[in-house]
mmCIF file of C-alpha atoms and ligand atoms in Angstrom:
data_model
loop_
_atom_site.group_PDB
_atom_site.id
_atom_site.type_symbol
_atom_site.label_atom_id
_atom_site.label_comp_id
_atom_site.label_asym_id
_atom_site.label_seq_id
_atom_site.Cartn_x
_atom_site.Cartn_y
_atom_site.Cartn_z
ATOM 1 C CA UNK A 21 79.914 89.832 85.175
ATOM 2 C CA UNK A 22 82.911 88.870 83.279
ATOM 3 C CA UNK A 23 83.529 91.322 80.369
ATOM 4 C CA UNK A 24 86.565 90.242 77.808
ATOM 5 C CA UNK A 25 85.005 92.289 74.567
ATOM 6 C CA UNK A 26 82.759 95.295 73.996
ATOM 7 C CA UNK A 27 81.484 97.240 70.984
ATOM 8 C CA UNK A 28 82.485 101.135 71.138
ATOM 9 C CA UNK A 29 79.055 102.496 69.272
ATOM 10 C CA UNK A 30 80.646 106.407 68.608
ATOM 11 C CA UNK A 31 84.136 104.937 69.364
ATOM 12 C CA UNK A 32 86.098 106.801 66.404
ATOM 13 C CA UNK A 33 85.349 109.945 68.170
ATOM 14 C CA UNK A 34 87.140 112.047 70.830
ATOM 15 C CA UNK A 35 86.110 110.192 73.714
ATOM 16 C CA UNK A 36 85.892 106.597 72.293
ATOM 17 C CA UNK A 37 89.797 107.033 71.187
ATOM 18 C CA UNK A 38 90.331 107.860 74.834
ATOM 19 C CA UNK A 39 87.965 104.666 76.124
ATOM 20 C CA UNK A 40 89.512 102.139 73.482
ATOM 21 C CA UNK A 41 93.349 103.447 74.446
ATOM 22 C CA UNK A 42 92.275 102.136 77.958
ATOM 23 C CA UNK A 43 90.537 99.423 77.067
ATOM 24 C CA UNK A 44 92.840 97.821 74.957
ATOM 25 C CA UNK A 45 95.574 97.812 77.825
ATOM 26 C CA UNK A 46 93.264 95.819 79.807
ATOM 27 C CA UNK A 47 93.683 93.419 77.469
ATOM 28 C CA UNK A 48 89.805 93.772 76.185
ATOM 29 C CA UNK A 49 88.824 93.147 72.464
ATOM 30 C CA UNK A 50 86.906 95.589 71.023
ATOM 31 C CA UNK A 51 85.181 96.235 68.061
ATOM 32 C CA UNK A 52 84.306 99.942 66.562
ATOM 33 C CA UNK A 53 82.208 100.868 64.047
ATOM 34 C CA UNK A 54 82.548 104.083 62.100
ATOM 35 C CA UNK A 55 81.384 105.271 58.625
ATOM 36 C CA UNK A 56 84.708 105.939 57.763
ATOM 37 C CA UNK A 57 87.477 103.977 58.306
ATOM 38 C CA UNK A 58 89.925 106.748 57.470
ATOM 39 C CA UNK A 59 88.918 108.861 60.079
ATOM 40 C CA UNK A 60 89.905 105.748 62.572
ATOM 41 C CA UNK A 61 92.907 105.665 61.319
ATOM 42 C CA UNK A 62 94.773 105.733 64.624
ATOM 43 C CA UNK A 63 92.683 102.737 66.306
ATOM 44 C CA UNK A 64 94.025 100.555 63.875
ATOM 45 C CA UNK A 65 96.638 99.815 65.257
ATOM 46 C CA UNK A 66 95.495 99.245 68.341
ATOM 47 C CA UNK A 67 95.973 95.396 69.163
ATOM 48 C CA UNK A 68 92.984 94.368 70.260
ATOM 49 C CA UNK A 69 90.808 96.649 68.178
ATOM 50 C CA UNK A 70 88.855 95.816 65.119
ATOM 51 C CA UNK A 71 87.807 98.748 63.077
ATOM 52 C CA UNK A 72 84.899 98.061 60.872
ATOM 53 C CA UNK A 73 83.141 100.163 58.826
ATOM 54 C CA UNK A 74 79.384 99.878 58.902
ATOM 55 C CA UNK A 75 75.966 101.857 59.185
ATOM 56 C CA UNK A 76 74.995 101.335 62.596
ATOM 57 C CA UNK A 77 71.399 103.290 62.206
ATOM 58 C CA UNK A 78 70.763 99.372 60.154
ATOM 59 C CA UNK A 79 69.502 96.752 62.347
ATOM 60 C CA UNK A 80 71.594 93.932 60.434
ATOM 61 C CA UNK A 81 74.409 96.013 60.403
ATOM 62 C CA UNK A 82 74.556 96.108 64.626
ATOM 63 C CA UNK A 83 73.479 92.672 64.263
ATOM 64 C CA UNK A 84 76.856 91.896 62.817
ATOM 65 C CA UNK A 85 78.645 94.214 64.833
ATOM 66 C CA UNK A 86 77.524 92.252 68.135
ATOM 67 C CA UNK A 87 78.462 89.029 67.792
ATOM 68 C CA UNK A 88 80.435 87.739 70.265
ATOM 69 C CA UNK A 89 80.382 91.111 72.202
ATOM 70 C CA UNK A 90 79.455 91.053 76.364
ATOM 71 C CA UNK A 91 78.993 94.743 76.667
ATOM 72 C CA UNK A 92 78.174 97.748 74.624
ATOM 73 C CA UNK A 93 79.321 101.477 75.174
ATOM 74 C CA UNK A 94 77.062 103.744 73.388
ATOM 75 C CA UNK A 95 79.190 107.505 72.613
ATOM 76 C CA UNK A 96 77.106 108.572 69.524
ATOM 77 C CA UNK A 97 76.687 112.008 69.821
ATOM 78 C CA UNK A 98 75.846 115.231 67.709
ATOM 79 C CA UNK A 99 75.688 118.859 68.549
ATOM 80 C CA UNK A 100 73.916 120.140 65.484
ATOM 81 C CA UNK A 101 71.859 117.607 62.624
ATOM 82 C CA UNK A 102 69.242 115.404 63.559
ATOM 83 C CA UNK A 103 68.453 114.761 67.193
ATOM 84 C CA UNK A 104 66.123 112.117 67.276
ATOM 85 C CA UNK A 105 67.777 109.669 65.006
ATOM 86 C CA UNK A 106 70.782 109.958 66.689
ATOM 87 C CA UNK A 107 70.240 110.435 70.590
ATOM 88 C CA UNK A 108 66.628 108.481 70.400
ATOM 89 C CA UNK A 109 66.040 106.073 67.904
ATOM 90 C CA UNK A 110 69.851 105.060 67.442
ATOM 91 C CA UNK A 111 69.416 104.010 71.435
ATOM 92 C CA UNK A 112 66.324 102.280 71.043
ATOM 93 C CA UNK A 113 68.182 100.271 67.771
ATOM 94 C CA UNK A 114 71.018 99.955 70.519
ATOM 95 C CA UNK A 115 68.806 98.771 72.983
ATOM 96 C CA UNK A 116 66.671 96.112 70.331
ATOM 97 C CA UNK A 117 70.125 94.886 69.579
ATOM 98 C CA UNK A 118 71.712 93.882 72.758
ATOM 99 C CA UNK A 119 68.048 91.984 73.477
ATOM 100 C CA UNK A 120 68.195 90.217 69.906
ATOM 101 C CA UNK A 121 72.015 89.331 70.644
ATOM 102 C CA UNK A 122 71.795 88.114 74.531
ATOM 103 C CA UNK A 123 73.877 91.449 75.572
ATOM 104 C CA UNK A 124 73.007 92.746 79.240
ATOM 105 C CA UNK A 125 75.709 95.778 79.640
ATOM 106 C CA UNK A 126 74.731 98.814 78.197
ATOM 107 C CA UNK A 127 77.123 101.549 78.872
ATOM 108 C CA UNK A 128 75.415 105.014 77.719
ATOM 109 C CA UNK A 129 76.591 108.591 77.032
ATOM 110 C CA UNK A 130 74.370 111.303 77.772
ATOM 111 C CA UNK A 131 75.384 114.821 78.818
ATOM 112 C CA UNK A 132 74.964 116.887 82.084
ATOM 113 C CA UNK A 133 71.709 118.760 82.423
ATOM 114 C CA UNK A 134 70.034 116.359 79.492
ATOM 115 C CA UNK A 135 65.725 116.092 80.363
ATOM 116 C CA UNK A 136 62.814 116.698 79.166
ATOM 117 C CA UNK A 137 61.880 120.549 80.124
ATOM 118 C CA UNK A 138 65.560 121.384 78.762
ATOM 119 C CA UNK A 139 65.768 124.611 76.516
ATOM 120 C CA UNK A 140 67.476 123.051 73.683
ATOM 121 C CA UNK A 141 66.666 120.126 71.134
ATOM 122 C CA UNK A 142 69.874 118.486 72.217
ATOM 123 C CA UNK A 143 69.271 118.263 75.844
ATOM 124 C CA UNK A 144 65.652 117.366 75.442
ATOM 125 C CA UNK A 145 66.833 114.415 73.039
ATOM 126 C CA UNK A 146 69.716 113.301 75.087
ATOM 127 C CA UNK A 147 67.163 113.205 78.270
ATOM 128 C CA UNK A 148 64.543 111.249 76.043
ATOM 129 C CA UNK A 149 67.932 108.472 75.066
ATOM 130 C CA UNK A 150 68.303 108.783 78.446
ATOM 131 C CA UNK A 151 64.436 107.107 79.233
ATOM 132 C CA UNK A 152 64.997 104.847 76.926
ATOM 133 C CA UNK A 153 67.870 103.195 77.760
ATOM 134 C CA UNK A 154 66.905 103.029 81.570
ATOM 135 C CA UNK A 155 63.450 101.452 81.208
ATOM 136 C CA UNK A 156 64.867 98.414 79.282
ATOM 137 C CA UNK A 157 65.713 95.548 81.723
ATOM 138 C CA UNK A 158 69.122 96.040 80.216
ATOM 139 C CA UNK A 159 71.920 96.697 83.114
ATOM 140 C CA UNK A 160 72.444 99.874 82.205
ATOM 141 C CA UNK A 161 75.043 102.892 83.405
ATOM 142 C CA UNK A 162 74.575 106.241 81.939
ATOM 143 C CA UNK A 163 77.196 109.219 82.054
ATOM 144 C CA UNK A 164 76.275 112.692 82.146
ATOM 145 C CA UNK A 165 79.220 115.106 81.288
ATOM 146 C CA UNK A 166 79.761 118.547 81.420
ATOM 147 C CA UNK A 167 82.339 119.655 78.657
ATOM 148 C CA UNK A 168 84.828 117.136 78.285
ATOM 149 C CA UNK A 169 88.921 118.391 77.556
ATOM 150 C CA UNK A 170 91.587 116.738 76.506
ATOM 151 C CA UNK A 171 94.129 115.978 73.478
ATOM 152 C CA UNK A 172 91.948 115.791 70.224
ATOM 153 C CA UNK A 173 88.940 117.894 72.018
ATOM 154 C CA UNK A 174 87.169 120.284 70.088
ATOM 155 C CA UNK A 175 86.063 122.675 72.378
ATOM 156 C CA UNK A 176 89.285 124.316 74.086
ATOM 157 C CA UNK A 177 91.171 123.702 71.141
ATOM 158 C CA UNK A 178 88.492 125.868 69.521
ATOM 159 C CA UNK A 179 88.822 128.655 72.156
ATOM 160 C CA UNK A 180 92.643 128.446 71.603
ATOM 161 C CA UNK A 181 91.862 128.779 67.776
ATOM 162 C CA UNK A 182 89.764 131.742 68.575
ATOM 163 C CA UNK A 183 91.853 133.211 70.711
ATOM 164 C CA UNK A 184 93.991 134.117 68.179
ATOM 165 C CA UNK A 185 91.681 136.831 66.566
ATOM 166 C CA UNK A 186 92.566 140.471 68.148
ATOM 167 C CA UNK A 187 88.689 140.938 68.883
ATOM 168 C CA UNK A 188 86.283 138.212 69.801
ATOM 169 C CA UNK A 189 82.635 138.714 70.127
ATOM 170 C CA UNK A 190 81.742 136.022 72.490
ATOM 171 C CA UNK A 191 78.436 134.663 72.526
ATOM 172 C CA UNK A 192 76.591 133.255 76.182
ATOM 173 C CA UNK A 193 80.042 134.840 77.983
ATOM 174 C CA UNK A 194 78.794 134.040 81.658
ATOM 175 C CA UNK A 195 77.424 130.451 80.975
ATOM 176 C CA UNK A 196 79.425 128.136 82.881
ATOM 177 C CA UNK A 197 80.637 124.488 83.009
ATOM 178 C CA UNK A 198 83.081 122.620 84.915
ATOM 179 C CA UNK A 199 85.169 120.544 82.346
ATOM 180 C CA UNK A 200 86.273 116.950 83.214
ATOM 181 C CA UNK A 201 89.299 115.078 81.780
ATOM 182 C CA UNK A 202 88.910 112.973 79.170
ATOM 183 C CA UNK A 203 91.241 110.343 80.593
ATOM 184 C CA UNK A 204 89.012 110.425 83.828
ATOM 185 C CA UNK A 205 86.156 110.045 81.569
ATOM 186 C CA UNK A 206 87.535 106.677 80.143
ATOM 187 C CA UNK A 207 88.945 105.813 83.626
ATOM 188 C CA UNK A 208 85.203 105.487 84.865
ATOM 189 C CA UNK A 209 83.521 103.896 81.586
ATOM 190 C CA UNK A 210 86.178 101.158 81.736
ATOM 191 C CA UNK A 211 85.873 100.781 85.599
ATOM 192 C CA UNK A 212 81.902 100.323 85.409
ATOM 193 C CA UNK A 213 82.356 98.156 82.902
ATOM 194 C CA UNK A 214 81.839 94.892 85.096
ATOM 195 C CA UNK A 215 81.086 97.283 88.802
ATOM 196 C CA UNK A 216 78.266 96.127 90.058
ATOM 197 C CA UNK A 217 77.721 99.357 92.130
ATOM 198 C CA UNK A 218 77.010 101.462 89.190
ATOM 199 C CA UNK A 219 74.678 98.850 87.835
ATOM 200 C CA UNK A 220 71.706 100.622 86.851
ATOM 201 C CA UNK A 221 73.090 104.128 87.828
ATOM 202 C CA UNK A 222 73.593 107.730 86.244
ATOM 203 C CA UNK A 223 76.365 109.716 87.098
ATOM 204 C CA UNK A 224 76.978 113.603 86.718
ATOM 205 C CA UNK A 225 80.825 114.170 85.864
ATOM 206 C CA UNK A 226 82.505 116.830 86.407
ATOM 207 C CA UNK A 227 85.986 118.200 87.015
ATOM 208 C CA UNK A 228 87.211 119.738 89.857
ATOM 209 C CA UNK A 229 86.342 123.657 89.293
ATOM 210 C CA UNK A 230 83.725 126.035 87.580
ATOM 211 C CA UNK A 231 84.555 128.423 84.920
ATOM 212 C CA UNK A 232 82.582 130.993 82.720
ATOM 213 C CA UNK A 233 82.907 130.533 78.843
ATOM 214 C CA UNK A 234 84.761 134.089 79.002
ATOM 215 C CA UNK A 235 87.731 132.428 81.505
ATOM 216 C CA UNK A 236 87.787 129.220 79.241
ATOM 217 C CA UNK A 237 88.817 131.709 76.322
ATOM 218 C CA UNK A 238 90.986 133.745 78.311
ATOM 219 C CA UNK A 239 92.736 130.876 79.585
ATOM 220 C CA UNK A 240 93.009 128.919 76.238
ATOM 221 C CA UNK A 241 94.451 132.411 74.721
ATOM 222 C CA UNK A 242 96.753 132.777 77.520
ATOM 223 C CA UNK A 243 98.205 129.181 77.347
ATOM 224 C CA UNK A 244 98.800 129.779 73.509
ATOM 225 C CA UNK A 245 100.140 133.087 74.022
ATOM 226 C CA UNK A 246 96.983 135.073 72.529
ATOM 227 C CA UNK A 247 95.281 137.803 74.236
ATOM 228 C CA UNK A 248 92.587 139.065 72.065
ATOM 229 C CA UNK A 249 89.705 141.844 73.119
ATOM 230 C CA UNK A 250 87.243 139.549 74.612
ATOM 231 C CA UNK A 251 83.334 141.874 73.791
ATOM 232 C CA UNK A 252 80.614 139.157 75.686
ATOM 233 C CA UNK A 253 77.204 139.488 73.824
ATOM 234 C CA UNK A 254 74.307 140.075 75.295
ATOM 235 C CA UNK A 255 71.366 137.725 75.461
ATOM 236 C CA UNK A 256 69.867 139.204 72.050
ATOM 237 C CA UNK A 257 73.445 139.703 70.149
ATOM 238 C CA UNK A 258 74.226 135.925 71.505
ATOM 239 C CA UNK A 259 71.346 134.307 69.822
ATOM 240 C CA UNK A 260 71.977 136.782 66.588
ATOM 241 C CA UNK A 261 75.601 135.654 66.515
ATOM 242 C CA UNK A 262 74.303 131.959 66.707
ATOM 243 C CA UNK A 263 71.694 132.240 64.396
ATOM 244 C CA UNK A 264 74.161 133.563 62.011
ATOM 245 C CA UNK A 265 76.845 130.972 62.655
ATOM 246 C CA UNK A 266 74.644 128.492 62.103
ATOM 247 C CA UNK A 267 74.698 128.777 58.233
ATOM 248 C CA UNK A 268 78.420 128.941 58.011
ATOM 249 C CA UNK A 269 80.433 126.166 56.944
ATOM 250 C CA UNK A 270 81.486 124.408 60.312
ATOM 251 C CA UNK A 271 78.899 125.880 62.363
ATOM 252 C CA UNK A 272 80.592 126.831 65.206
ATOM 253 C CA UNK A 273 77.553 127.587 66.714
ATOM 254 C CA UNK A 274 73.901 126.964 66.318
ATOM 255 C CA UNK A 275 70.975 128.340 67.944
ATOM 256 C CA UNK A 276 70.444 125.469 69.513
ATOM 257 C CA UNK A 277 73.678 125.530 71.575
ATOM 258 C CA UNK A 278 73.036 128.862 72.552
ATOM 259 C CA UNK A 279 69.553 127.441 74.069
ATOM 260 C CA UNK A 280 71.785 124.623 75.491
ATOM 261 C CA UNK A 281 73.919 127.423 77.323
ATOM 262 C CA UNK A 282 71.002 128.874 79.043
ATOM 263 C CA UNK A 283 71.692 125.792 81.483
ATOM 264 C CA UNK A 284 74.777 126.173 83.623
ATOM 265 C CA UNK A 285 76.538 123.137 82.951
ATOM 266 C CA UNK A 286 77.905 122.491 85.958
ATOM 267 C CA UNK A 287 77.920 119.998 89.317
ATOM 268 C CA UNK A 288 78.512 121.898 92.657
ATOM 269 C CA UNK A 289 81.809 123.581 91.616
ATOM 270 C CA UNK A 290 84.200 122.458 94.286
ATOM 271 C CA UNK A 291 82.196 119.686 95.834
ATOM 272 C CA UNK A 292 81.954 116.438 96.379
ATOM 273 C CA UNK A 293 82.591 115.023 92.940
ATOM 274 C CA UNK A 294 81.549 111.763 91.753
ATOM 275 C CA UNK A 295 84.593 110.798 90.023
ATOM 276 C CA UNK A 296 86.187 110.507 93.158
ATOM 277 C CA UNK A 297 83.117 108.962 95.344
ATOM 278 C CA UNK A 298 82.529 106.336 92.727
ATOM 279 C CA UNK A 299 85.843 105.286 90.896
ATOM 280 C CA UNK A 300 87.935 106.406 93.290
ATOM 281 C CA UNK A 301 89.448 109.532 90.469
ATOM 282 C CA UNK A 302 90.903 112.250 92.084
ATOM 283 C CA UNK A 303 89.429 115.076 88.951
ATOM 284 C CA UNK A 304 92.115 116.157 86.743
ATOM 285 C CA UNK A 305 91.812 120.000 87.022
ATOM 286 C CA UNK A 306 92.597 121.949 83.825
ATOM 287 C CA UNK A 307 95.620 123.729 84.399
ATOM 288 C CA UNK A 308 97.177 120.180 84.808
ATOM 289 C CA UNK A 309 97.044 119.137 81.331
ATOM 290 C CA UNK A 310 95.587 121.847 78.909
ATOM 291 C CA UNK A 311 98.614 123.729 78.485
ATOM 292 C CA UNK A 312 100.578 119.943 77.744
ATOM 293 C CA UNK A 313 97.951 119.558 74.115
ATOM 294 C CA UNK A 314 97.269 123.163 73.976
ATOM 295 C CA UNK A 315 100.276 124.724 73.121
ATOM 296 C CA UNK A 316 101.165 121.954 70.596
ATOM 297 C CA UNK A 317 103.550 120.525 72.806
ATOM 298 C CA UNK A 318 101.894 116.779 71.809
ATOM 299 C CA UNK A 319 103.036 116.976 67.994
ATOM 300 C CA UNK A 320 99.672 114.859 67.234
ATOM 301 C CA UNK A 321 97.521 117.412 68.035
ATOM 302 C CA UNK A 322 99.062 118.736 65.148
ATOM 303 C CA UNK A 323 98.439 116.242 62.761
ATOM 304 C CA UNK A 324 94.700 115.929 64.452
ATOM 305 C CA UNK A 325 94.363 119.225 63.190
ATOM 306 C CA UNK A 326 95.410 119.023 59.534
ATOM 307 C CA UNK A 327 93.036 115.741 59.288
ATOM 308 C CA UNK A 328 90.415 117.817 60.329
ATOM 309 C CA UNK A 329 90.922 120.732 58.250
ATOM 310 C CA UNK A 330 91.077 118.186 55.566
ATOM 311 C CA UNK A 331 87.744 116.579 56.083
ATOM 312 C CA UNK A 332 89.484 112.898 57.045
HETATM 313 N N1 NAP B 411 82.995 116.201 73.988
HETATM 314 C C1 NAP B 411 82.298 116.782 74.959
HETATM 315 O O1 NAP B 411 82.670 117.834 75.508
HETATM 316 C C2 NAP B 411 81.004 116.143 75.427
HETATM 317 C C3 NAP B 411 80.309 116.703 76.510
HETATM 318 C C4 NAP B 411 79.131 116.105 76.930
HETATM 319 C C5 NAP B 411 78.649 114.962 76.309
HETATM 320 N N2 NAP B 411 79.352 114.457 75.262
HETATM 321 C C6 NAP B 411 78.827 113.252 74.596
HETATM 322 O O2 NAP B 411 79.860 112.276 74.536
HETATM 323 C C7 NAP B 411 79.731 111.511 73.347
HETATM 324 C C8 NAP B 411 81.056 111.462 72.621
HETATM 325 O O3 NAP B 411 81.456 112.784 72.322
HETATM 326 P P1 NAP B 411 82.730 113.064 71.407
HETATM 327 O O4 NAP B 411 83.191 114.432 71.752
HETATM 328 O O5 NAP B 411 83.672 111.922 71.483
HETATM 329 O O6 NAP B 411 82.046 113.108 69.965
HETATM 330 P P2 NAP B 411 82.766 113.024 68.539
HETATM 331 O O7 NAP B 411 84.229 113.169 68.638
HETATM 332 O O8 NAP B 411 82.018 113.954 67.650
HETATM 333 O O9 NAP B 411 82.462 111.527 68.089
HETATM 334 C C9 NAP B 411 81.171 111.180 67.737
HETATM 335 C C10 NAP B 411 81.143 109.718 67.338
HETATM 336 O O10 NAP B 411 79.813 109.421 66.943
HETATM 337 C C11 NAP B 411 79.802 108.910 65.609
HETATM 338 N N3 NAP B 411 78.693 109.571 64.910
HETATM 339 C C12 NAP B 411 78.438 110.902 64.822
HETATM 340 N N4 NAP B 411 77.300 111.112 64.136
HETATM 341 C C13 NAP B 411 76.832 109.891 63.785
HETATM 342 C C14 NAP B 411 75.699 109.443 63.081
HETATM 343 N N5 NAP B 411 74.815 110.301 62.553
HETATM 344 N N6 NAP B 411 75.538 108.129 62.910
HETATM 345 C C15 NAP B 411 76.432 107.253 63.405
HETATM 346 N N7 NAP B 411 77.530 107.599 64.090
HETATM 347 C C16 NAP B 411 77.728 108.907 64.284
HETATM 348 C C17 NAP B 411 81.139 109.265 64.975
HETATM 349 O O11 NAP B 411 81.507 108.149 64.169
HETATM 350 P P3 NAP B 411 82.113 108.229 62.685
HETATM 351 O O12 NAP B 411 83.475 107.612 62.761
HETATM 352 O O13 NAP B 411 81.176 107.388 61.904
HETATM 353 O O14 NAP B 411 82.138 109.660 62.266
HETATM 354 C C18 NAP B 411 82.051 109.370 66.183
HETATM 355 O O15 NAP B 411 82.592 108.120 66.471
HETATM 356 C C19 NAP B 411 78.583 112.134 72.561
HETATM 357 O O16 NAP B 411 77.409 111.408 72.825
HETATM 358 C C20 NAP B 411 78.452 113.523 73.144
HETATM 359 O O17 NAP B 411 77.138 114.030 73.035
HETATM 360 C C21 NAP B 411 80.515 115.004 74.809
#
């Protein structure tokens, strides 16, 4: 299967700026949508990218966003908001799409521990995108992260943020995950692209060690030279704090997420690892490359962080 151009579906985000970096020096067009095209500023100029604004929930409008496309990378994801139109019915539109247009590659993020007896919305949504993008005839690969880390990710840069307060009253302290590089995220989207091995396959990733949410502060505060008074919540105060930060501007966290957290999100912590069985990736462990974004040493981390605070 020869692949020269794909749509990045959720491309304008954190991980499709990653995927369309790599990509594009393969020398393969692509073609993002986004709602908009300020906050893709940076793919622009990209050279084989084309950035086009358009509603991708509208049949006509992925219509006209796969023409002349081999392969499609689905990345639209949401942690809070509506669940079903974005991690169901968006992949069934997806899925209608590449049928209506002749497209057979389907590349699909969904997230580690997604399924149908899950404990939160999110994971039971991702798990029924999941279904439907499997039981399609499409040649489908689906990806199932735990936290993902890298320059322009918003969950250690979050910790780092937070570990600026003197006191922090951390919700879900002991859940765990085992983040995976962002790069080695892209490395194996772009390498399945045209694999046939992974043809029809779904793939935990992972990186190369476990940590609780209390070490991912600690660690993000240490790297930025913060070490606030760390107070883990409870089950009861977790869910309180949630349900509370839910209703604040940003929502930081939901109560949904804190359902989410009840599930370790983790894959064997220290084993075999299927970035490296598969693509061939040795993991990227943490220490290697969060202190490089987190401690502003990359100057556009910076400027990510102004466009955020400034809603573009
Ligand atoms: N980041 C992680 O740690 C992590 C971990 C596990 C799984 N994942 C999954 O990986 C995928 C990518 O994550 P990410 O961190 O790159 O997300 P992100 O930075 O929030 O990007 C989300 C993308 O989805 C698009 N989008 C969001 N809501 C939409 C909606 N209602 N309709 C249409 N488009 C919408 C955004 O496009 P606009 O330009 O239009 O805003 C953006 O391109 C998601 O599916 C997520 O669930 C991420």
């Amino acid at each position: 299967m020869k692949i020269d151009n794909v749509c990045i579906i959720g491309g304008s985000g954190f991980v499709g700026k990653h995927i369309a970096n790599l990509l594009t020096t393969q020398e393969i067009g692509i073609r993002i949508p986004t709602r908009r095209r300020e906050r893709a500023k940076e793919l622009l100029v990209l050279p084989t990218a084309d950035v086009v604004e358009a509603n991708v929930h509208e049949d006509a409008e992925l219509d006209r966003l796969l023409v002349g496309m081999d392969a499609v990378i689905n990345l639209v994801g949401v942690l809070h908001g509506d669940f079903s139109a974005v991690h169901v019915e968006l992949p069934r539109k997806i899925v209608a799409a590449c049928n209506r247009n002749g497209i057979t590659r389907l590349l699909h993020m969904s997230a580690l521990n997604a399924g149908a007896d899950r404990p939160s919305a999110y994971l039971r949504s991702k798990g029924e995108g999941e279904k439907i993008v499997m039981t399609t005839g499409l040649t489908t690969t689906i990806f199932r992260p735990s936290v993902i880390f890298g320059p322009g990710d918003s969950s250690l840069s979050l910790f780092a943020r937070l570990a600026r307060l003197p006191v922090l009253l951390l919700a879900s302290p002991d859940a765990k995950f085992q983040p995976v590089f962002v790069e080695d995220v892209a490395r194996a989207f772009a390498a399945s692209l045209s694999a046939p091995h992974t043809f029809g396959q779904r793939y935990d990733l992972c990186g190369p060690e476990c940590y609780s949410l209390r070490q991912l502060v600690e660690y993000a505060g240490q790297v930025t030279g913060h070490n606030p008074a760390i107070i883990g919540l409870n089950n009861s105060l977790s869910y309180l704090e949630a349900s509370v930060m839910e209703f604040l501007p940003g929502k930081l966290m939901t109560r949904d997420n804190y359902h989410s957290m009840k599930v370790d999100s983790v894959c064997g912590c220290g084993g075999p690892n299927k970035l490296a069985e598969v693509w061939g990736i040795r993991p990227t462990a943490l220490e290697e490359v969060a202190p490089l974004y987190l401690a502003n040493r990359m100057p556009r981390e910076r400027y990510d962080r102004y466009r955020h605070r400034a809603g573009r």
